[in-house]
Short mmCIF file of C-alpha atoms and ligand atoms in Angstrom, two decimals:
data_model
loop_
_atom_site.label_atom_id
_atom_site.label_comp_id
_atom_site.label_asym_id
_atom_site.label_seq_id
_atom_site.Cartn_x
_atom_site.Cartn_y
_atom_site.Cartn_z
CA MET A 12 131.58 134.80 110.91
CA ASN A 13 130.12 135.60 114.32
CA ASN A 14 132.11 134.91 117.48
CA PHE A 15 131.04 131.68 119.11
CA ARG A 16 131.62 129.27 121.95
CA PHE A 17 131.22 125.59 121.17
CA ARG A 18 131.02 122.68 123.55
CA ASN A 19 129.28 119.36 123.03
CA PRO A 20 130.14 116.63 125.53
CA VAL A 21 127.79 113.91 124.23
CA GLU A 22 129.49 110.58 123.53
CA LEU A 23 127.95 108.82 120.52
CA LEU A 24 127.95 105.03 120.22
CA PHE A 25 126.95 104.51 116.61
CA GLY A 26 126.21 101.33 114.68
CA LYS A 27 124.77 97.85 114.65
CA GLY A 28 124.55 96.08 117.97
CA GLN A 29 125.65 99.12 119.99
CA ILE A 30 122.73 98.86 122.44
CA ALA A 31 124.68 96.03 124.12
CA CYS A 32 127.29 98.67 125.12
CA LEU A 33 124.88 99.75 127.87
CA LYS A 34 126.40 96.94 129.90
CA GLN A 35 129.81 98.64 130.00
CA ARG A 36 128.46 102.17 130.27
CA VAL A 37 126.08 101.59 133.21
CA ALA A 38 127.65 100.03 136.32
CA ALA A 39 126.01 97.02 137.99
CA GLY A 40 123.60 98.05 140.74
CA THR A 41 122.80 101.47 139.21
CA ARG A 42 119.21 102.54 139.88
CA VAL A 43 117.92 103.35 136.40
CA LEU A 44 114.61 104.95 135.44
CA MET A 45 114.01 103.80 131.89
CA THR A 46 111.58 106.08 130.06
CA TYR A 47 109.75 105.19 126.86
CA GLY A 48 106.63 105.88 124.81
CA GLY A 49 103.59 103.94 123.73
CA GLY A 50 105.23 100.56 123.17
CA SER A 51 106.99 100.53 119.77
CA ILE A 52 110.17 99.43 121.59
CA LYS A 53 108.41 96.28 122.75
CA ARG A 54 107.47 95.37 119.18
CA ASN A 55 110.81 96.03 117.44
CA GLY A 56 113.13 94.30 119.89
CA VAL A 57 114.77 97.44 121.34
CA TYR A 58 113.19 96.90 124.76
CA ASP A 59 114.58 93.35 124.99
CA GLN A 60 118.07 94.50 123.98
CA VAL A 61 118.03 97.27 126.60
CA MET A 62 116.74 95.01 129.37
CA ALA A 63 119.31 92.33 128.56
CA ALA A 64 122.15 94.88 128.72
CA LEU A 65 120.85 96.29 132.03
CA SER A 66 120.31 92.90 133.68
CA ASP A 67 122.68 93.81 136.55
CA CYS A 68 120.96 97.14 137.26
CA GLU A 69 117.86 98.05 139.27
CA VAL A 70 115.54 99.17 136.49
CA THR A 71 112.26 101.00 137.06
CA GLU A 72 110.16 101.50 133.95
CA PHE A 73 108.21 104.62 133.07
CA GLY A 74 106.33 104.08 129.80
CA GLY A 75 103.47 105.98 128.22
CA ILE A 76 105.20 109.27 127.41
CA GLU A 77 103.24 110.76 124.51
CA ALA A 78 104.45 112.22 121.22
CA ASN A 79 104.79 115.91 122.16
CA PRO A 80 105.44 114.91 125.77
CA ASP A 81 102.89 116.19 128.21
CA TYR A 82 103.85 118.12 131.33
CA ALA A 83 101.33 116.24 133.49
CA THR A 84 102.73 112.83 132.46
CA LEU A 85 106.31 113.93 133.03
CA MET A 86 105.50 115.24 136.50
CA LYS A 87 104.47 111.68 137.48
CA ALA A 88 107.99 110.52 136.60
CA VAL A 89 109.43 113.41 138.61
CA GLU A 90 107.57 112.05 141.65
CA ILE A 91 109.11 108.60 141.09
CA CYS A 92 112.61 110.08 140.80
CA ARG A 93 112.15 112.06 144.00
CA HIS A 94 111.00 109.01 145.97
CA GLN A 95 113.20 106.26 144.55
CA LYS A 96 116.67 107.82 144.50
CA ILE A 97 117.22 107.25 140.79
CA ASP A 98 120.90 107.42 139.71
CA LEU A 99 120.42 107.55 135.95
CA LEU A 100 117.59 108.32 133.54
CA LEU A 101 117.68 106.28 130.33
CA ALA A 102 115.45 107.57 127.53
CA VAL A 103 114.61 104.89 124.97
CA GLY A 104 112.73 106.52 122.12
CA GLY A 105 112.46 109.50 119.78
CA GLY A 106 112.62 113.22 120.44
CA SER A 107 109.54 113.24 122.65
CA ILE A 108 110.98 110.66 125.04
CA ILE A 109 114.42 112.27 125.12
CA ASP A 110 112.99 115.77 125.61
CA GLY A 111 110.60 114.53 128.28
CA THR A 112 113.49 112.84 130.06
CA LYS A 113 115.59 116.01 129.97
CA PHE A 114 112.69 117.77 131.64
CA ILE A 115 112.33 115.02 134.26
CA ALA A 116 116.08 115.30 134.95
CA ALA A 117 115.86 119.05 135.55
CA ALA A 118 112.46 119.19 137.26
CA THR A 119 113.39 116.51 139.82
CA CYS A 120 116.15 118.75 141.18
CA PHE A 121 114.23 122.03 140.88
CA GLU A 122 112.89 123.36 144.16
CA SER A 123 110.04 125.60 143.01
CA ASP A 124 107.32 125.13 140.36
CA PRO A 125 108.94 123.26 137.41
CA TRP A 126 106.64 125.02 134.92
CA GLN A 127 108.87 128.04 135.54
CA LEU A 128 111.67 126.21 133.73
CA LEU A 129 109.53 126.42 130.60
CA VAL A 130 107.86 129.83 130.81
CA GLY A 131 109.40 131.77 133.65
CA GLY A 132 112.99 131.80 132.43
CA ALA A 133 114.09 129.90 135.59
CA LYS A 134 117.58 128.43 135.26
CA VAL A 135 118.42 124.77 135.71
CA THR A 136 121.02 124.56 138.45
CA ARG A 137 121.09 120.78 138.94
CA ALA A 138 119.83 117.79 136.97
CA LEU A 139 119.92 114.02 137.23
CA PRO A 140 122.29 112.40 134.72
CA LEU A 141 120.65 111.02 131.60
CA ALA A 142 121.55 108.92 128.58
CA THR A 143 119.62 107.87 125.49
CA VAL A 144 118.92 105.01 123.12
CA LEU A 145 117.57 106.78 120.04
CA THR A 146 114.80 105.04 118.10
CA LEU A 147 113.71 107.82 115.73
CA PRO A 148 116.18 110.06 113.88
CA ALA A 149 114.72 113.56 113.53
CA THR A 150 115.13 116.05 116.33
CA GLY A 151 118.83 115.87 117.18
CA SER A 152 117.79 115.78 120.84
CA GLU A 153 120.19 112.86 121.39
CA MET A 154 123.12 115.25 120.96
CA ASN A 155 121.83 118.61 122.12
CA CYS A 156 120.74 120.19 125.37
CA GLY A 157 117.31 121.49 124.43
CA ALA A 158 113.83 120.09 124.99
CA VAL A 159 110.29 121.01 124.00
CA ILE A 160 107.42 120.21 126.37
CA SER A 161 103.68 120.42 125.74
CA ARG A 162 100.95 121.20 128.24
CA ARG A 163 97.66 119.92 126.89
CA GLU A 164 95.70 121.45 129.79
CA THR A 165 96.47 124.97 128.49
CA GLN A 166 97.27 124.13 124.83
CA GLU A 167 100.85 125.39 125.17
CA LYS A 168 104.21 124.11 123.95
CA HIS A 169 107.45 125.60 125.27
CA SER A 170 111.15 124.82 125.25
CA PHE A 171 114.03 125.03 127.67
CA GLY A 172 117.73 124.39 127.41
CA SER A 173 120.61 123.78 129.76
CA GLU A 174 124.05 122.24 129.40
CA LEU A 175 123.15 120.18 132.47
CA VAL A 176 120.75 118.10 130.36
CA PHE A 177 123.17 117.07 127.64
CA PRO A 178 122.94 113.25 127.51
CA ARG A 179 126.04 111.55 128.99
CA PHE A 180 125.99 109.25 125.98
CA SER A 181 123.63 108.35 123.18
CA ILE A 182 123.34 105.01 121.43
CA LEU A 183 122.50 105.28 117.73
CA ASP A 184 121.79 101.93 116.09
CA PRO A 185 120.53 102.59 112.54
CA GLU A 186 118.64 99.29 112.61
CA VAL A 187 115.91 100.99 114.67
CA VAL A 188 114.92 102.81 111.46
CA TYR A 189 113.62 99.56 109.91
CA SER A 190 110.48 99.56 112.06
CA LEU A 191 109.58 103.24 111.62
CA PRO A 192 106.21 103.87 109.99
CA LYS A 193 106.36 106.00 106.82
CA ARG A 194 104.63 108.82 108.68
CA GLN A 195 107.61 109.09 111.05
CA ILE A 196 110.15 109.04 108.21
CA THR A 197 108.16 111.83 106.54
CA ASN A 198 108.09 113.83 109.76
CA GLY A 199 111.77 113.23 110.37
CA VAL A 200 112.93 114.19 106.88
CA VAL A 201 111.08 117.51 107.06
CA ASP A 202 112.21 118.18 110.63
CA ILE A 203 115.88 117.64 109.77
CA TYR A 204 115.51 119.69 106.58
CA ALA A 205 113.91 122.50 108.58
CA HIS A 206 116.59 122.42 111.32
CA THR A 207 119.23 122.80 108.64
CA LEU A 208 117.43 125.68 106.92
CA GLU A 209 116.79 127.48 110.24
CA GLN A 210 120.56 127.68 110.67
CA TYR A 211 121.41 128.24 107.00
CA LEU A 212 118.81 130.44 105.36
CA THR A 213 119.91 133.63 107.10
CA THR A 214 122.99 135.74 106.33
CA ALA A 215 125.07 135.10 103.20
CA ASN A 216 128.82 135.03 102.78
CA HIS A 217 130.04 134.74 106.31
CA THR A 218 130.26 131.05 107.12
CA ARG A 219 131.51 129.07 104.17
CA VAL A 220 132.30 125.85 106.06
CA MET A 221 128.97 125.69 107.90
CA ASP A 222 127.16 126.58 104.67
CA ARG A 223 128.69 123.61 102.89
CA TRP A 224 128.03 121.29 105.83
CA ALA A 225 124.41 122.41 105.80
CA GLU A 226 124.12 121.96 102.02
CA GLY A 227 125.60 118.46 102.44
CA LEU A 228 122.93 117.56 104.98
CA LEU A 229 120.15 118.85 102.71
CA GLN A 230 121.55 116.96 99.70
CA THR A 231 121.87 113.75 101.73
CA LEU A 232 118.22 114.01 102.78
CA ILE A 233 117.08 114.63 99.21
CA GLU A 234 119.04 111.54 98.14
CA VAL A 235 118.02 109.06 100.84
CA ALA A 236 114.41 110.12 101.57
CA PRO A 237 112.80 108.45 98.53
CA ARG A 238 114.64 105.20 99.22
CA LEU A 239 113.68 105.20 102.91
CA LEU A 240 110.05 105.68 101.86
CA GLY A 241 110.28 102.90 99.26
CA GLU A 242 109.87 99.20 99.85
CA GLU A 243 113.31 98.24 101.26
CA ARG A 244 115.47 100.27 103.67
CA SER A 245 119.18 99.52 103.35
CA TYR A 246 121.41 99.70 106.40
CA ASP A 247 123.63 102.34 104.80
CA ASP A 248 120.70 104.61 103.96
CA CYS A 249 119.41 104.25 107.53
CA ALA A 250 122.87 105.07 108.88
CA ASP A 251 123.28 108.15 106.65
CA TYR A 252 119.82 109.29 107.64
CA MET A 253 120.51 108.85 111.34
CA ILE A 254 123.75 110.82 111.34
CA THR A 255 122.14 113.56 109.22
CA ALA A 256 119.51 114.02 111.91
CA THR A 257 122.10 114.24 114.66
CA MET A 258 124.35 116.63 112.73
CA GLY A 259 121.38 118.83 111.90
CA LEU A 260 120.90 120.00 115.47
CA ASN A 261 123.95 119.30 117.60
CA GLY A 262 125.52 122.74 117.28
CA PHE A 263 127.99 121.94 114.50
CA ILE A 264 126.28 123.81 111.66
CA ALA A 265 125.39 126.63 114.09
CA MET A 266 128.98 127.69 114.75
CA GLY A 267 129.35 131.36 113.89
CA VAL A 268 126.07 131.61 111.98
CA ASP A 269 122.92 133.71 112.39
CA GLU A 270 119.91 131.52 113.20
CA ASP A 271 116.24 132.03 112.41
CA TRP A 272 113.87 129.51 114.20
CA ALA A 273 110.69 131.50 113.39
CA THR A 274 109.25 128.47 111.55
CA HIS A 275 109.72 126.30 114.63
CA MET A 276 108.15 128.87 116.97
CA ILE A 277 105.08 129.22 114.76
CA GLY A 278 104.97 125.43 114.32
CA HIS A 279 104.99 124.80 118.08
CA ASP A 280 101.82 126.85 118.49
CA LEU A 281 100.15 125.00 115.61
CA THR A 282 100.93 121.74 117.43
CA ALA A 283 99.76 123.12 120.76
CA LEU A 284 96.46 124.34 119.32
CA HIS A 285 95.67 121.56 116.83
CA GLY A 286 97.81 118.55 117.76
CA LEU A 287 99.61 118.46 114.39
CA ASP A 288 102.83 116.43 114.30
CA HIS A 289 105.92 118.65 114.63
CA GLY A 290 107.18 117.84 111.11
CA VAL A 291 103.76 118.57 109.63
CA THR A 292 103.80 122.13 110.98
CA LEU A 293 107.23 122.80 109.48
CA ALA A 294 106.23 121.61 106.00
CA ILE A 295 103.41 124.16 106.08
CA VAL A 296 105.27 127.13 107.58
CA PHE A 297 108.74 127.01 105.96
CA PRO A 298 107.65 127.76 102.39
CA GLY A 299 105.69 130.73 103.79
CA VAL A 300 108.75 132.07 105.59
CA MET A 301 110.79 131.78 102.37
CA HIS A 302 108.13 133.65 100.42
CA VAL A 303 107.44 136.46 102.89
CA MET A 304 111.10 136.97 103.91
CA ARG A 305 112.42 136.78 100.33
CA ARG A 306 113.98 140.26 100.34
CA GLU A 307 115.70 139.88 103.73
CA LYS A 308 116.95 136.37 102.85
CA GLU A 309 117.51 137.04 99.15
CA ALA A 310 121.22 136.23 98.85
CA LYS A 311 120.92 133.01 100.85
CA LEU A 312 117.79 131.88 98.98
CA LEU A 313 119.70 132.29 95.70
CA GLN A 314 122.67 130.32 97.06
CA TYR A 315 120.33 127.61 98.36
CA GLY A 316 118.55 127.39 95.00
CA GLU A 317 121.78 127.17 93.07
CA ARG A 318 123.80 124.82 95.26
CA VAL A 319 121.05 122.48 96.43
CA TRP A 320 118.66 122.50 93.46
CA GLY A 321 120.90 123.64 90.58
CA ILE A 322 118.80 126.77 89.82
CA ARG A 323 120.94 129.21 87.82
CA GLU A 324 118.62 130.75 85.22
CA GLY A 325 116.16 133.63 85.45
CA SER A 326 115.66 136.89 87.34
CA THR A 327 116.21 137.07 91.10
CA ASP A 328 112.52 136.58 91.82
CA GLU A 329 112.17 133.77 89.31
CA ARG A 330 115.08 131.90 90.89
CA ILE A 331 113.69 132.42 94.40
CA ASP A 332 110.26 131.24 93.28
CA ALA A 333 111.88 128.16 91.77
CA ALA A 334 113.81 127.44 95.02
CA ILE A 335 110.58 127.70 97.03
CA ARG A 336 108.74 125.48 94.54
CA CYS A 337 111.53 122.85 94.75
CA THR A 338 111.24 122.88 98.54
CA GLU A 339 107.45 122.50 98.43
CA THR A 340 107.69 119.72 95.86
CA PHE A 341 110.26 117.90 98.00
CA PHE A 342 108.00 118.13 101.07
CA GLU A 343 105.03 116.89 99.00
CA SER A 344 107.13 114.09 97.51
CA VAL A 345 107.76 112.68 100.98
CA GLY A 346 104.04 112.77 101.72
CA MET A 347 103.45 116.13 103.40
CA LYS A 348 100.61 118.53 102.79
CA ILE A 349 101.70 122.17 102.75
CA HIS A 350 98.61 124.27 103.52
CA LEU A 351 96.78 125.09 106.75
CA SER A 352 93.48 124.45 104.97
CA ASP A 353 94.54 120.81 104.41
CA TYR A 354 94.01 120.46 108.18
CA GLY A 355 90.93 122.68 108.42
CA ILE A 356 92.91 125.50 110.03
CA GLY A 357 92.09 129.10 109.16
CA GLU A 358 91.66 132.70 110.29
CA PRO A 359 90.84 132.14 114.00
CA THR A 360 94.12 130.24 114.54
CA ILE A 361 96.14 132.92 112.75
CA ARG A 362 94.64 135.55 115.05
CA THR A 363 95.31 133.41 118.15
CA ILE A 364 98.96 132.80 117.24
CA VAL A 365 99.68 136.44 116.43
CA GLU A 366 98.03 137.50 119.70
CA ARG A 367 100.00 134.90 121.69
CA PHE A 368 103.26 136.13 120.16
CA ARG A 369 102.28 139.74 120.90
CA GLN A 370 101.68 138.89 124.56
CA ARG A 371 104.97 137.00 124.83
CA GLY A 372 106.79 139.98 123.31
CA TRP A 373 108.83 137.63 121.13
CA LYS A 374 111.44 138.78 118.65
CA LEU A 375 111.64 136.10 115.97
CA GLY A 376 114.08 135.33 113.20
CA GLU A 377 117.70 136.36 112.79
CA HIS A 378 118.07 139.83 114.35
CA GLY A 379 114.33 139.92 115.11
CA ILE A 380 113.39 140.47 111.44
CA VAL A 381 110.32 138.22 111.55
CA THR A 382 108.03 140.82 113.10
CA LEU A 383 104.39 140.20 114.04
CA ASP A 384 103.06 141.54 110.72
CA LYS A 385 105.41 139.09 108.97
CA VAL A 386 104.15 136.19 111.12
CA GLU A 387 100.62 137.10 110.07
CA ALA A 388 101.63 137.35 106.40
CA ILE A 389 103.42 133.98 106.57
CA LEU A 390 100.37 132.23 107.99
CA ARG A 391 98.03 133.95 105.49
CA HIS A 392 100.31 132.92 102.63
CA VAL A 393 100.16 129.24 103.60
CA MET A 394 96.39 129.17 104.25
O1 NZQ B 23 105.44 106.00 121.48
P1 NZQ B 23 105.94 104.87 120.66
O2 NZQ B 23 105.05 103.67 120.66
O3 NZQ B 23 107.36 104.53 120.95
O4 NZQ B 23 105.87 105.36 119.09
C1 NZQ B 23 106.59 106.48 118.64
C2 NZQ B 23 105.70 107.71 118.47
O5 NZQ B 23 104.36 107.37 118.28
C3 NZQ B 23 107.05 106.18 117.23
N1 NZQ B 23 108.37 105.55 117.17
C4 NZQ B 23 109.55 106.00 117.67
N2 NZQ B 23 110.56 105.17 117.33
C5 NZQ B 23 110.01 104.16 116.62
C6 NZQ B 23 108.62 104.38 116.51
N3 NZQ B 23 107.80 103.52 115.86
C7 NZQ B 23 108.35 102.44 115.28
N4 NZQ B 23 109.68 102.17 115.33
C8 NZQ B 23 110.54 103.00 115.98
N5 NZQ B 23 111.86 102.77 115.96
O6 NZQ B 23 107.13 107.46 116.61
C9 NZQ B 23 106.17 108.33 117.17
C10 NZQ B 23 106.72 109.72 117.30
O7 NZQ B 23 107.76 109.75 118.24
P2 NZQ B 23 108.34 111.16 118.77
O8 NZQ B 23 109.40 110.87 119.78
O9 NZQ B 23 107.21 112.05 119.15
O10 NZQ B 23 108.96 111.78 117.43
P3 NZQ B 23 110.08 112.86 117.21
O11 NZQ B 23 111.43 112.26 117.39
O12 NZQ B 23 109.75 113.46 115.91
O13 NZQ B 23 109.92 113.94 118.38
C11 NZQ B 23 109.03 115.04 118.28
C12 NZQ B 23 109.17 115.92 119.50
O14 NZQ B 23 110.50 116.49 119.57
C13 NZQ B 23 110.41 117.92 119.64
C14 NZQ B 23 109.12 118.20 118.90
O15 NZQ B 23 108.64 119.48 119.15
C15 NZQ B 23 108.22 117.10 119.42
O16 NZQ B 23 107.71 117.44 120.70
N6 NZQ B 23 111.63 118.55 119.12
C16 NZQ B 23 112.74 118.50 119.89
C17 NZQ B 23 113.90 119.16 119.55
C18 NZQ B 23 115.11 119.13 120.40
N7 NZQ B 23 115.05 118.57 121.59
O17 NZQ B 23 116.16 119.62 120.02
C19 NZQ B 23 114.01 119.96 118.33
C20 NZQ B 23 112.91 119.73 117.35
O18 NZQ B 23 112.79 120.87 116.55
C21 NZQ B 23 111.57 119.41 117.96
O19 NZQ B 23 110.93 120.60 118.35
ZN1 ZN B 24 112.25 120.50 114.65
#
């Protein structure tokens, strides 16, 4: 096991009716900027619950944050924060709203060009406090300190992280899952699955506890996904699903392990260039990573195949092929397509992504093993 430092200060308030707890958590008179997206919260009752709980506060609303939150939109909220002396940011939404709000929190207090927080390696030294009401389980953003921001003007998508943007608390009411369109369940299932694999499918035999946690998350997803995509969603399935998402990217399964993240980095550029949903990019890229990196990840692919899919028979390559096929079939079973050509994407995009990575000088994968020629091979394999 690798040495590690672990700290996660996010308080979770989990369960039915927990949105009402905002009343105790946010003092009367607090100046709150409440951020949200395109209006789903007004249709499913979350907005009304939040407003009722904040009735003693001074609430300013900032709606209209897009999926894959856009830098230009977020900078408008930064202006509001700078002029209105906001005490607390409250993100009410999915990963895009929470990530966007983390950026607003940091950018408001940043004295030079906030874009430098995303591309220039500038450090966050101060941030406004923020909290969240999660409406879409997927990213884990409600319990981590990372954020991914898009800039449509230049077709870029970049991330930043700082312990100063950990939410103070996050409210997780599984009943929000009832109103999610199937497309967002599909995206979420694949995103959570991919987060788990990014932290699992690396080095074998050095983190038994985290391995079994990760396998438990994958098995839970495989069990609940078909039911969530069926006709009726039970409360318990929604609750299991929600906590799986949070546990997938809150640092717990990352303790002491090697991490990969090449799939996510490639996926971000596919979103930036073609507007594909985040989960969609992962369903395409992950099987390619498994195929191209099969020698480097051999022992872990075999463990994954055996423990998650029960694959015990055949040669090493046959078992790895079967594990990859099970993964692809699972992604397809939740409604994903797994090839670039399904979205009309081909050679020019592969060349652009490889060139972008070359210019950024990125080292991808655990110990930098996903080199540029591998990135190219991965994308060719999933064409
Ligand atoms: O905008 P509204 O109308 O609210 O609709 C949203 C949006 O269209 C809808 N939605 C959310 N909750 C709903 C709902 N519709 C009905 N009922 C509800 N309860 O869902 C749509 C997608 O929302 P979004 O927030 O974009 O989804 P998601 O949570 O998948 O977030 C994706 C973003 O998070 C980033 C991604 O790159 C992407 O930008 N990620 C953030 C990470 C992090 N901070 O740790 C890690 C991830 O790997 C990921 O990169
Ligand atoms: Zn993700």
